[in-house]
Amino acid sequence: MTSRQEIFDVVVVGSGAGGAPVATLLAEAGARVLVLEKGPYYSLRDLTHDEIAICRRDFFVPFAADDPHVVRRGANADPERTRDGWTSQCVGGGTVHMSGFWYRLHEEDLRLATLTGGITGADLADWPITLAELTPFYDLAETRLGVSGIAGLNPFEPQRRPFPLPPLQPHPAATLIDEAARSLGLHSYPTARAILSQSFGVRPPCNYCGRCGEYGCENGSKSSVLAALIPRAEATGRCEVRAECMVRRIESDGDRVTGVEFIDRRGETQFVGARVVVVAASAIESARLLLLSETSRFPHGLANSSGLVGKNLTFSTFGKGTGIFDRRTLGERLGPEGMDLPFLLRSIQDHYWLPNTGLALPKGGTYNFLFHHPNPINAAMRLVGDSGFELMGEELRERLRQYFRDELWMEFEIFGEFLPTAKTYVDLDPVVKDRHGQAAARLTVEHHPADVETNTHMMKRGLEVLAAVKPTAREVKAWTWGSTTFHLQHGTCRFGRDPTRSVLDPWCRAHDLENLYVTDGSFMPTSGGVPATPTILANSFRVGAAIVERFRRRELG
Amino acid sequence: MITRRQIITGLAASGAMAFWPRRRLAAQGWLASLPQESAPALAAAVDRILPGATAAGALSFIEYWVARPAFIHLKRDLMVATLVMNRLAGQRHGKPFAACAPADQDAILSSLRDRQTSAGRFDSRLVYERLVSLTLESFLGDPKYGGNRDQVGWRLAGVQHCWYAPKRVRRRTGLPY
């Protein structure tokens, strides 16, 4: 049954980092807001530490058999049905299971085209806004969500105000990272986290269980939008969150959107009208939704007169190095106090900008030093996987015992730029459908060679830090480099001033439609040298504030 | 002074296990429906991958998961894997896989892992990896799925959880979770 009787001021598609801030600001300003979320609405009680259910099944990400994406590693490669490219399906989106590492972009991230003069094969574009315009909204995001850290210790960090909460307590091994970094002339600093170090309103402080990444926080201490924003939005009485509602099409009439069609939890098709539609379903799924919403006016997808919807898809170029340390030796060096704390909390950004290295992409990104994830099944699979699945039998059993009892793995992750090119994009798969019969998103992915070259350079520098730690590691090794982090996705509706080279204007409004916005990572012309979630949150607040002003000026009917 | 470690150990010994969900999620009898010699082959394979896994409940664990709709293809693939293992065992040693010597079983598993065997669209490497994953999950996962009996896997890993403990217990003991 289709109902055309409900009309909202704003319909927000997606309830994660891109959707929740907009919805919250608008509801607080008096707008009547409907948030439609494809996934379920988990309560804190649902967020257990069951590694199998939460991390290894479909709690957050659907099985490929149920809701596939298609990935091909190059336009001529065989396509493969996969779960890759889904960030999360639940109210709160990816912020529910994020680790909460908190970084801001640097000025170089917003000016990569100008600073490099262009990179052959990359479709670079500067951002149409400055870091100074985004900074107040980073501040707002930190204040509204609750972010713990200490400013002023990273000489490469853009100027910023103090964090709203003091830093979390690190494991004593953080001092070893500091010593190693200093010995190499580098500047390690405490990593900020979207995790509460103190009580924050009604939310309690972190209990240091160490299961931030891949899990939801049953304590409410991780600053997901589920914990920090959605309740505030609903408390206004003007924001309704409808879970298990899959938006299948955005309806439009001329140069205005009129509402959205969605499939509700009973499987029935519904329509709601809207004065404004904000799409924030993740860069891949937002592009897919626009492509599926074609009309005679927009035959290549809604808001796609530029032809760029789905193009310039970027991820983060990822690397990970591992240092295997002897737990007893570390204990003798550091003493017993704090040895069960789960967070290492050290980052290095000395190699963020690499002007004199001869690299085609002179931007390395961020080293995030952390412990190997505490999940025991994941650890066991890592050991077996690293052996090419040859490790088995008593040798496996003994290796497990050795890993869990004797070893402490300190690692670093590199988040590097993924250059936008014509070879990486989202379109609609010609064959594979989702369970509602709509074309699935097809991801065509190829790294620009410069990504891999720079990431390889960064890997070597990062391994030097682990190798410099005293007491010396049993082993220091690279685990992966030049890899693709599918859950960090951007670029498919890039913003800019030129309607022929961008989908959105500087306020993330579609050039083609005056009341359509896109506020997930789609807007980002470049991926940056840090994980993008804080930037998506900040920008969503920025755009939300702008939409509030448009309503106040009565520009939105 | 009572240490945190003593509290944790004491709770585990004294019945904090009472806070674990006692129910076992129901198995569906898939093992009994397999062709003859398939269930023993599966058990033997799992124990070669990780000795002690069947005693820890690996087969109950696998039986639970293959009954889930999302795992219907795995149900078929595991059955084909047991048929392939028994076929190779018969060809090489004239006996079922479960009756072969351990070294011979390992060699047959290596054949699956290295794609040295084929059976139509059956990808032996992929299925071998899934079997390893199921074995490790059964050993180190939540006991409610039928594996990790008496938390044998968690005791090997030194994992200390009581995340189902009510908040009042956590407040009283000062345990973080």
XYZ file of C-alpha atoms in Angstrom:
734
model
C 0.000 0.000 0.000
C 1.406 3.408 -0.874
C 0.546 6.403 1.246
C 1.097 9.904 0.016
C -0.336 11.611 3.047
C 2.776 12.109 5.171
C 4.827 15.181 4.442
C 7.908 16.072 6.461
C 10.056 19.156 6.425
C 13.126 16.962 6.012
C 13.598 13.320 5.179
C 17.074 12.001 5.935
C 18.119 8.778 4.248
C 20.595 7.047 6.526
C 21.225 7.567 10.222
C 25.004 7.401 10.523
C 27.756 10.009 10.573
C 26.300 11.849 7.597
C 22.636 11.726 8.558
C 22.379 12.025 12.324
C 23.981 15.485 12.767
C 21.753 17.025 10.095
C 18.666 15.394 11.565
C 19.555 16.516 15.081
C 20.208 20.169 14.223
C 17.082 20.429 12.132
C 14.875 18.813 14.753
C 16.344 21.062 17.444
C 15.616 24.078 15.227
C 11.965 23.080 14.945
C 11.819 21.166 11.684
C 9.780 17.972 11.442
C 12.297 15.308 10.508
C 11.977 11.712 9.402
C 15.092 9.537 9.381
C 14.807 6.373 7.315
C 17.366 3.711 8.134
C 17.752 0.446 6.227
C 19.027 -1.488 9.203
C 17.633 -2.275 12.650
C 17.469 -0.013 15.689
C 19.699 -1.737 18.229
C 19.399 -0.986 21.912
C 22.415 -0.982 24.206
C 21.352 -4.437 25.428
C 21.804 -5.794 21.901
C 25.442 -4.707 21.817
C 27.070 -7.769 23.366
C 30.674 -8.961 23.093
C 29.796 -12.120 21.217
C 32.599 -12.132 18.649
C 30.795 -14.519 16.339
C 27.432 -12.798 16.276
C 28.697 -9.240 16.247
C 31.912 -9.413 14.247
C 31.653 -12.490 12.063
C 28.060 -12.661 10.890
C 25.512 -10.121 9.653
C 24.909 -8.021 12.733
C 26.276 -4.916 11.022
C 26.924 -5.894 7.417
C 24.613 -8.065 5.312
C 25.710 -11.347 3.802
C 26.478 -11.194 0.111
C 23.663 -13.648 -0.536
C 21.156 -11.257 1.031
C 22.285 -7.828 -0.107
C 25.200 -8.039 -2.471
C 27.637 -5.566 -3.790
C 29.666 -6.505 -6.813
C 33.372 -5.769 -6.951
C 35.709 -6.037 -9.878
C 39.351 -5.165 -9.648
C 39.439 -3.347 -12.963
C 36.913 -2.840 -15.727
C 37.999 -6.046 -17.457
C 38.225 -8.186 -14.335
C 35.714 -10.820 -13.336
C 33.034 -9.397 -11.053
C 32.553 -10.942 -7.655
C 29.570 -10.822 -5.330
C 30.745 -9.531 -1.972
C 29.925 -7.872 1.320
C 32.628 -5.290 0.683
C 31.470 -1.708 0.458
C 28.812 -1.857 3.174
C 29.777 0.318 6.120
C 27.045 -0.672 8.502
C 23.300 -1.233 8.523
C 21.775 -0.068 11.758
C 20.637 3.135 13.328
C 23.854 5.029 13.935
C 25.554 3.465 10.938
C 29.276 2.886 10.998
C 29.717 5.020 14.097
C 28.228 2.176 16.137
C 31.097 -0.188 15.406
C 33.875 2.327 14.668
C 36.992 2.356 16.819
C 36.520 6.073 17.298
C 39.997 7.205 16.282
C 39.609 10.928 15.916
C 41.620 12.984 13.440
C 40.957 16.182 11.551
C 41.964 16.860 7.977
C 44.954 19.050 7.275
C 45.064 21.957 4.845
C 47.039 19.793 2.410
C 44.066 17.422 2.149
C 41.850 20.210 0.851
C 44.436 21.598 -1.619
C 45.948 18.496 -3.140
C 45.304 19.579 -6.735
C 46.961 22.972 -6.227
C 49.825 21.707 -4.088
C 50.786 18.920 -6.474
C 49.969 20.741 -9.697
C 48.040 17.638 -10.649
C 49.071 13.974 -10.749
C 48.938 12.169 -14.079
C 45.990 9.821 -14.183
C 44.291 11.298 -11.115
C 41.207 13.483 -11.294
C 42.138 15.817 -8.498
C 40.055 18.754 -7.373
C 40.561 21.148 -4.496
C 37.803 21.441 -1.957
C 35.571 24.511 -2.451
C 35.853 25.318 1.246
C 38.792 26.044 3.512
C 39.821 24.226 6.630
C 38.952 27.388 8.545
C 35.338 27.018 7.390
C 35.215 23.410 8.562
C 37.038 23.923 11.883
C 34.091 25.308 13.916
C 32.131 22.229 12.955
C 34.904 19.864 14.018
C 34.679 21.736 17.335
C 30.914 21.295 17.384
C 31.120 17.591 16.567
C 33.610 17.037 19.392
C 31.444 18.963 21.818
C 28.196 17.284 20.844
C 29.543 13.729 20.678
C 32.202 13.770 23.377
C 35.795 13.346 22.177
C 38.752 12.762 24.483
C 42.233 14.025 23.716
C 44.896 16.613 24.352
C 45.726 19.360 21.917
C 49.073 20.970 21.290
C 51.326 17.916 21.356
C 51.248 17.180 17.628
C 53.364 19.779 15.824
C 51.745 18.817 12.516
C 48.176 19.260 13.659
C 46.250 22.265 12.437
C 45.558 24.910 15.067
C 42.697 23.809 17.280
C 40.997 24.474 20.594
C 41.214 22.099 23.561
C 39.294 18.846 23.473
C 36.068 18.753 25.491
C 37.364 15.769 27.486
C 40.843 14.821 28.744
C 42.676 11.980 27.037
C 42.020 8.331 27.810
C 44.614 6.477 29.835
C 47.121 4.680 27.623
C 48.883 1.397 28.239
C 52.387 1.988 29.690
C 53.863 0.711 26.396
C 52.911 4.072 24.916
C 56.093 5.411 26.469
C 58.078 2.888 24.434
C 56.512 4.200 21.226
C 57.378 7.722 22.357
C 60.994 6.760 23.008
C 61.285 4.993 19.671
C 59.769 7.936 17.819
C 62.104 10.411 19.543
C 65.111 8.276 18.673
C 64.150 8.707 15.034
C 63.418 12.420 15.306
C 59.662 11.844 15.071
C 56.859 13.299 17.182
C 54.426 10.786 18.605
C 51.417 12.202 20.381
C 48.332 10.872 22.206
C 45.617 9.701 19.845
C 42.267 11.361 20.363
C 39.247 9.067 20.556
C 35.511 9.507 20.243
C 35.249 7.685 23.577
C 34.363 9.271 26.898
C 37.203 9.577 29.384
C 34.761 11.075 31.892
C 31.032 11.150 32.398
C 29.387 13.228 29.704
C 25.826 14.192 30.407
C 23.982 10.942 31.151
C 26.619 8.804 29.442
C 29.150 7.039 31.670
C 32.905 6.999 31.071
C 34.664 4.207 29.241
C 35.165 1.009 31.253
C 38.260 0.047 29.237
C 36.912 -3.252 27.970
C 38.930 -2.694 24.787
C 36.187 -3.809 22.445
C 35.531 -0.536 20.687
C 36.310 -1.456 17.130
C 33.931 -3.924 15.453
C 31.577 -3.863 18.427
C 28.910 -1.528 19.645
C 29.471 -0.016 23.060
C 26.899 -1.349 25.483
C 28.057 1.250 27.965
C 27.179 4.222 25.770
C 30.732 5.488 26.242
C 31.762 5.290 22.640
C 30.550 8.435 20.938
C 28.542 6.891 18.190
C 25.701 8.998 16.899
C 23.430 6.282 18.277
C 24.616 7.144 21.800
C 25.239 10.871 21.403
C 22.839 12.369 18.854
C 19.874 10.170 17.946
C 18.418 10.288 21.483
C 18.731 14.076 21.481
C 17.018 14.324 18.138
C 14.167 12.090 19.232
C 13.822 13.937 22.516
C 12.811 17.087 20.632
C 9.592 15.320 19.706
C 10.156 16.394 16.118
C 12.422 13.654 14.844
C 11.128 10.197 14.018
C 13.551 7.375 13.253
C 12.081 4.517 11.257
C 14.350 1.534 11.146
C 14.267 -1.367 8.680
C 13.039 0.967 5.976
C 14.915 0.757 2.695
C 14.647 3.829 0.516
C 14.456 2.629 -3.061
C 13.885 5.844 -4.935
C 13.854 9.614 -4.554
C 10.905 11.199 -6.286
C 11.288 14.495 -8.049
C 9.347 16.946 -10.147
C 11.420 19.196 -12.370
C 14.229 20.702 -10.324
C 12.795 19.808 -6.947
C 12.636 16.552 -5.045
C 9.225 15.799 -3.633
C 9.856 12.865 -1.329
C 11.097 9.309 -1.123
C 9.686 5.890 -1.800
C 10.747 3.192 0.606
C 10.042 -0.390 1.575
C 9.003 -0.648 5.191
C 9.717 -3.463 7.616
C 6.600 -5.303 6.518
C 7.808 -5.262 2.937
C 5.216 -2.736 1.834
C 6.051 0.209 -0.385
C 5.449 3.600 1.202
C 5.946 7.177 0.096
C 6.580 10.221 2.247
C 6.702 13.765 0.982
C 9.483 16.136 1.952
C 10.404 19.755 1.521
C 14.056 18.723 1.710
C 15.706 15.354 1.208
C 19.128 14.668 2.693
C 20.851 11.536 1.435
C 23.480 10.012 3.740
C 23.508 6.302 3.002
C 27.313 6.061 2.508
C 29.174 7.098 -0.628
C 28.438 3.860 -2.450
C 24.795 3.490 -1.553
C 23.961 7.188 -1.923
C 25.347 7.112 -5.444
C 23.381 3.953 -6.117
C 20.173 5.574 -4.861
C 20.650 8.584 -7.119
C 21.398 6.338 -10.090
C 18.238 4.344 -9.366
C 16.150 7.533 -9.164
C 16.451 8.448 -12.811
C 13.715 10.455 -14.497
C 13.122 11.761 -17.976
C 14.783 14.990 -16.832
C 17.689 13.052 -15.310
C 17.999 9.926 -17.469
C 21.465 9.107 -16.075
C 20.433 9.350 -12.464
C 19.004 12.042 -10.247
C 21.211 15.114 -9.867
C 23.557 13.678 -12.470
C 23.660 16.233 -15.258
C 27.436 16.352 -14.717
C 27.730 12.602 -15.247
C 29.768 12.413 -12.048
C 27.400 10.575 -9.696
C 29.265 7.412 -8.780
C 32.518 8.625 -10.282
C 35.705 9.479 -8.373
C 34.991 6.856 -5.768
C 37.817 6.807 -3.245
C 38.666 4.772 -0.187
C 41.638 4.988 2.122
C 44.918 3.421 1.071
C 45.755 1.201 3.985
C 48.849 -0.320 5.440
C 49.533 -2.266 8.621
C 52.798 -3.259 10.268
C 53.223 -5.536 13.266
C 55.745 -5.756 16.072
C 55.648 -8.978 18.088
C 56.919 -8.299 21.597
C 57.553 -10.599 24.523
C 54.927 -9.942 27.153
C 57.140 -10.882 30.084
C 60.030 -8.717 28.919
C 57.706 -5.767 28.504
C 56.302 -6.374 31.953
C 59.789 -6.350 33.464
C 60.545 -3.119 31.653
C 57.259 -1.350 32.432
C 56.135 -2.847 35.737
C 52.737 -4.415 36.453
C 50.691 -1.240 36.772
C 48.369 -0.682 33.837
C 49.487 -3.715 31.853
C 45.875 -4.752 31.278
C 44.833 -1.403 29.799
C 43.622 -1.915 26.252
C 44.635 1.300 24.490
C 48.061 2.196 23.115
C 46.902 5.623 21.881
C 49.828 6.939 19.920
C 49.879 8.568 16.486
C 52.558 10.110 14.281
C 51.944 12.628 11.521
C 55.541 13.634 10.697
C 55.074 12.061 7.269
C 51.723 13.644 6.554
C 53.222 15.855 3.867
C 56.258 14.555 2.021
C 57.538 17.367 -0.196
C 61.130 16.264 -0.850
C 60.863 12.550 -1.405
C 60.280 12.518 -5.131
C 56.990 10.699 -4.646
C 54.297 11.405 -7.237
C 51.817 11.576 -4.330
C 53.709 13.584 -1.721
C 51.264 12.939 1.073
C 51.817 10.009 3.360
C 49.064 10.280 5.921
C 48.824 9.146 9.506
C 50.372 6.367 11.579
C 48.004 5.092 14.236
C 49.800 2.856 16.766
C 47.540 0.360 18.494
C 47.392 -3.166 19.854
C 46.220 -6.047 17.742
C 42.491 -6.433 18.219
C 41.647 -8.519 21.313
C 39.178 -10.775 19.477
C 40.520 -14.326 19.999
C 38.983 -15.867 16.863
C 40.282 -12.997 14.759
C 43.748 -13.458 16.239
C 43.706 -17.179 15.551
C 42.557 -16.619 11.971
C 45.309 -14.045 11.514
C 47.925 -16.572 12.628
C 46.554 -19.227 10.298
C 46.057 -16.779 7.440
C 49.599 -15.452 7.737
C 50.840 -19.016 7.240
C 48.834 -19.422 4.061
C 46.553 -21.803 5.984
C 49.422 -24.230 6.442
C 49.475 -23.851 10.224
C 47.461 -26.699 11.732
C 47.473 -29.452 14.318
C 49.622 -29.355 17.399
C 51.709 -26.635 15.806
C 48.596 -24.440 15.608
C 47.599 -25.232 19.144
C 51.048 -24.357 20.432
C 51.157 -21.184 18.321
C 47.830 -20.092 19.815
C 49.116 -20.687 23.301
C 52.272 -18.732 22.541
C 50.330 -15.835 21.028
C 47.846 -15.477 23.847
C 50.197 -16.102 26.754
C 53.621 -14.885 25.692
C 53.177 -12.188 23.069
C 51.956 -8.623 22.846
C 51.453 -7.315 19.342
C 51.953 -3.592 18.840
C 50.956 -2.475 15.390
C 50.516 0.601 13.293
C 47.892 1.334 10.687
C 48.496 3.801 7.880
C 45.603 5.763 6.428
C 46.771 7.276 3.177
C 45.260 9.124 0.276
C 43.388 7.094 -2.331
C 43.646 9.155 -5.498
C 40.421 9.658 -7.474
C 40.684 8.295 -10.999
C 38.445 7.328 -13.865
C 39.149 3.695 -13.035
C 37.387 3.607 -9.645
C 33.677 4.230 -9.582
C 30.220 2.991 -8.631
C 27.547 2.085 -11.099
C 24.564 -0.265 -11.260
C 25.345 -3.904 -11.890
C 23.654 -5.133 -15.062
C 22.897 -8.572 -13.612
C 22.947 -8.743 -9.824
C 19.915 -7.492 -7.928
C 19.256 -6.908 -4.262
C 16.454 -8.739 -2.457
C 13.989 -6.076 -3.580
C 14.862 -6.596 -7.226
C 16.864 -3.418 -7.662
C 20.251 -3.338 -9.336
C 23.078 -3.798 -6.866
C 25.962 -1.383 -6.647
C 28.948 -2.468 -8.719
C 32.323 -1.203 -7.553
C 35.150 -1.004 -10.059
C 38.350 -0.484 -8.129
C 41.932 0.172 -9.143
C 44.547 1.940 -7.088
C 46.516 4.672 -8.769
C 50.147 3.474 -8.745
C 51.128 6.555 -6.770
C 48.898 5.444 -3.880
C 50.785 2.210 -3.553
C 54.180 3.832 -4.005
C 53.538 6.326 -1.214
C 51.970 3.702 1.037
C 55.002 1.481 0.539
C 57.253 4.370 1.504
C 55.154 4.932 4.608
C 55.277 1.253 5.505
C 59.078 1.292 5.595
C 59.108 4.372 7.835
C 56.548 2.850 10.158
C 58.457 -0.394 10.519
C 61.501 1.643 11.512
C 59.555 2.942 14.503
C 58.560 -0.538 15.657
C 62.101 -1.747 15.114
C 63.386 1.123 17.276
C 61.248 0.144 20.277
C 63.255 -1.043 23.270
C 63.035 -3.780 24.498
C 63.425 -5.108 20.991
C 60.586 -6.970 19.316
C 60.901 -10.661 18.535
C 59.802 -9.804 15.043
C 58.764 -6.721 13.074
C 56.966 -7.258 9.804
C 54.731 -5.603 7.266
C 51.294 -7.188 7.092
C 49.670 -5.273 4.271
C 50.248 -2.124 2.266
C 48.586 -0.421 -0.650
C 45.333 -2.058 0.434
C 41.769 -0.843 0.135
C 39.627 0.011 3.147
C 36.142 -0.371 1.737
C 34.358 0.927 4.808
C 36.036 4.353 4.422
C 34.421 5.561 1.204
C 34.098 8.978 -0.417
C 33.890 11.001 -3.580
C 30.879 9.721 -5.496
C 29.016 13.044 -5.377
C 31.935 15.418 -5.030
C 31.235 19.007 -4.119
C 32.563 22.031 -5.965
C 31.625 25.354 -7.519
C 31.550 24.212 -11.138
C 28.361 22.226 -11.964
C 30.162 20.520 -14.845
C 32.866 19.154 -12.532
C 30.876 18.433 -9.398
C 27.540 17.041 -8.278
C 27.066 19.193 -5.191
C 27.666 22.843 -4.472
C 29.873 23.959 -1.549
C 26.910 23.433 0.802
C 26.462 19.873 -0.387
C 23.273 20.785 -2.189
C 22.814 19.182 -5.585
C 23.572 21.644 -8.361
C 20.573 20.243 -10.215
C 17.956 20.258 -7.466
C 17.477 23.041 -4.960
C 16.202 20.861 -2.121
C 18.406 17.768 -2.350
C 21.517 17.378 -0.198
C 24.094 14.632 0.197
C 26.006 14.618 3.474
C 27.912 11.343 3.791
C 31.452 10.929 2.469
C 30.194 11.291 -1.097
C 30.969 15.004 -1.004
C 34.709 14.638 -0.490
C 36.790 15.295 -3.646
C 39.807 13.740 -1.952
C 39.941 11.105 0.751
C 42.557 12.736 2.949
C 45.346 11.309 5.080
C 43.122 10.399 8.039
C 39.966 8.293 8.490
C 37.088 10.457 7.272
C 34.385 9.804 9.878
C 35.136 12.931 11.966
C 35.135 15.010 8.789
C 31.814 13.554 7.667
C 30.346 14.342 11.093
C 31.694 17.905 11.021
C 30.460 18.523 7.508
C 27.048 17.125 8.336
C 26.814 19.644 11.174
C 27.964 22.369 8.762
C 25.366 21.507 6.162
C 22.695 21.017 8.805
C 23.326 24.528 10.102
C 23.065 25.868 6.554
C 19.748 24.112 5.938
C 18.423 25.519 9.232
C 19.286 28.983 7.964
C 17.507 28.353 4.682
C 14.386 27.316 6.562
C 14.613 30.432 8.719
C 14.909 32.573 5.586
C 11.859 30.722 4.245
C 13.758 29.573 1.172
C 12.485 26.029 1.403
C 8.767 26.413 0.842
C 44.426 -7.544 49.828
C 42.225 -9.241 47.308
C 43.574 -8.713 43.817
C 41.549 -8.216 40.731
C 42.902 -11.471 39.371
C 41.639 -13.325 42.429
C 38.241 -11.752 42.032
C 38.077 -12.793 38.409
C 39.294 -16.316 39.083
C 37.075 -16.650 42.116
C 34.020 -15.558 40.258
C 34.715 -18.031 37.526
C 35.139 -20.804 40.062
C 32.295 -19.867 42.305
C 29.561 -19.776 39.813
C 29.745 -16.515 37.965
C 29.201 -19.004 35.200
C 25.653 -18.895 36.470
C 25.395 -15.663 34.581
C 26.234 -17.344 31.308
C 23.185 -18.248 29.304
C 22.789 -21.942 30.063
C 20.678 -22.763 27.093
C 22.305 -24.423 24.183
C 20.994 -23.336 20.850
C 19.317 -26.302 19.214
C 21.088 -28.393 16.590
C 19.111 -29.703 13.681
C 20.381 -33.264 13.128
C 22.348 -32.462 9.972
C 25.211 -34.736 10.973
C 22.891 -37.714 11.180
C 21.624 -36.988 7.674
C 25.082 -37.093 6.075
C 26.225 -40.018 3.967
C 27.943 -42.842 5.808
C 31.513 -42.029 6.918
C 30.964 -38.295 6.312
C 30.407 -37.264 9.931
C 33.475 -39.238 11.105
C 35.490 -37.642 8.306
C 34.386 -34.185 9.389
C 35.262 -34.927 13.002
C 38.664 -36.264 12.040
C 39.376 -33.275 9.801
C 38.445 -30.809 12.514
C 40.706 -32.575 14.997
C 43.609 -32.549 12.568
C 43.134 -28.798 12.078
C 43.028 -28.208 15.831
C 43.513 -31.165 18.180
C 40.804 -31.277 20.787
C 38.311 -29.308 18.736
C 35.695 -32.071 18.573
C 35.958 -32.666 22.313
C 35.336 -28.943 22.704
C 32.108 -29.273 20.713
C 33.143 -28.397 17.170
C 30.581 -30.677 15.535
C 27.722 -29.305 17.609
C 28.897 -25.850 16.671
C 29.061 -26.653 12.967
C 25.693 -28.362 13.073
C 24.137 -25.260 14.617
C 25.511 -22.908 11.985
C 24.851 -24.958 8.876
C 21.191 -24.963 9.887
C 21.039 -21.163 9.473
C 19.514 -20.104 6.128
C 22.512 -17.934 5.287
C 24.763 -20.988 5.481
C 22.854 -23.331 3.215
C 25.680 -23.390 0.682
C 28.149 -24.236 3.415
C 26.026 -27.232 4.360
C 26.397 -28.554 0.851
C 30.069 -27.639 0.571
C 31.008 -29.375 3.810
C 29.188 -32.501 2.718
C 31.027 -32.461 -0.600
C 34.283 -31.914 1.290
C 33.688 -35.064 3.348
C 32.902 -37.026 0.203
C 36.102 -35.758 -1.409
C 38.159 -36.598 1.679
C 36.740 -40.113 1.795
C 37.244 -40.566 -1.933
C 40.907 -39.543 -1.715
C 41.388 -41.730 1.356
C 39.894 -44.668 -0.476
C 42.031 -44.085 -3.564
C 45.270 -43.581 -1.646
C 44.867 -45.856 1.368
C 41.879 -48.106 0.769
C 39.983 -46.906 3.819
C 37.725 -44.030 4.953
C 39.353 -40.750 5.917
C 38.608 -41.196 9.610
C 40.496 -44.529 9.647
C 43.636 -43.163 8.001
C 46.843 -42.401 9.855
C 47.175 -38.783 11.001
C 49.928 -37.998 8.515
C 47.795 -39.354 5.699
C 44.837 -37.282 6.872
C 47.038 -34.189 6.881
C 48.148 -34.917 3.335
C 44.545 -35.219 2.180
C 43.653 -31.939 3.882
C 46.644 -30.363 2.165
C 45.228 -31.544 -1.137
C 42.022 -29.677 -0.403
C 43.915 -26.615 0.741
C 46.155 -26.598 -2.329
C 43.323 -27.237 -4.796
C 44.795 -30.563 -5.873
C 41.355 -32.040 -6.065
C 38.234 -31.017 -7.869
C 34.562 -31.901 -7.861
C 32.574 -29.777 -10.287
C 32.210 -26.213 -8.966
C 33.497 -27.205 -5.537
C 36.346 -24.874 -4.571
C 38.306 -27.040 -2.174
C 40.542 -24.204 -1.022
C 37.633 -21.977 -0.132
C 35.850 -24.772 1.710
C 39.037 -25.710 3.564
C 39.409 -22.107 4.718
C 35.802 -22.100 5.879
C 36.323 -25.317 7.770
C 39.329 -23.791 9.507
C 37.253 -20.730 10.342
C 34.443 -22.859 11.773
C 36.914 -24.917 13.792
C 38.530 -21.868 15.337
C 35.151 -20.239 15.939
C 33.941 -23.366 17.663
C 36.993 -23.417 19.920
C 37.195 -19.716 20.766
C 33.622 -18.488 20.404
C 30.726 -18.157 22.804
C 29.853 -21.573 24.310
C 26.174 -21.009 23.629
C 26.703 -22.136 20.034
C 27.791 -25.590 21.161
C 31.568 -25.253 21.091
C 34.204 -24.012 23.534
C 32.887 -26.487 26.100
C 33.808 -25.569 29.655
C 35.457 -22.507 28.067
C 38.434 -24.663 27.147
C 39.334 -22.330 24.297
C 39.015 -19.200 26.384
C 41.145 -20.754 29.111
C 43.873 -21.476 26.576
C 43.590 -17.908 25.314
C 43.443 -16.431 28.800
C 40.232 -14.643 27.886
C 38.424 -13.307 30.909
C 34.884 -12.256 30.255
C 31.725 -12.167 32.140
C 29.894 -9.823 29.890
C 26.537 -11.246 30.681
C 27.054 -10.437 34.347
C 24.389 -8.072 35.597
C 25.464 -4.526 36.241
C 25.146 -5.000 40.011
C 27.818 -7.697 39.848
C 30.083 -5.539 37.765
C 29.658 -2.644 40.201
C 30.364 -4.832 43.216
C 33.418 -6.522 41.798
C 34.846 -3.562 39.925
C 35.215 -5.715 36.870
C 35.331 -3.643 33.705
C 32.955 -5.923 31.845
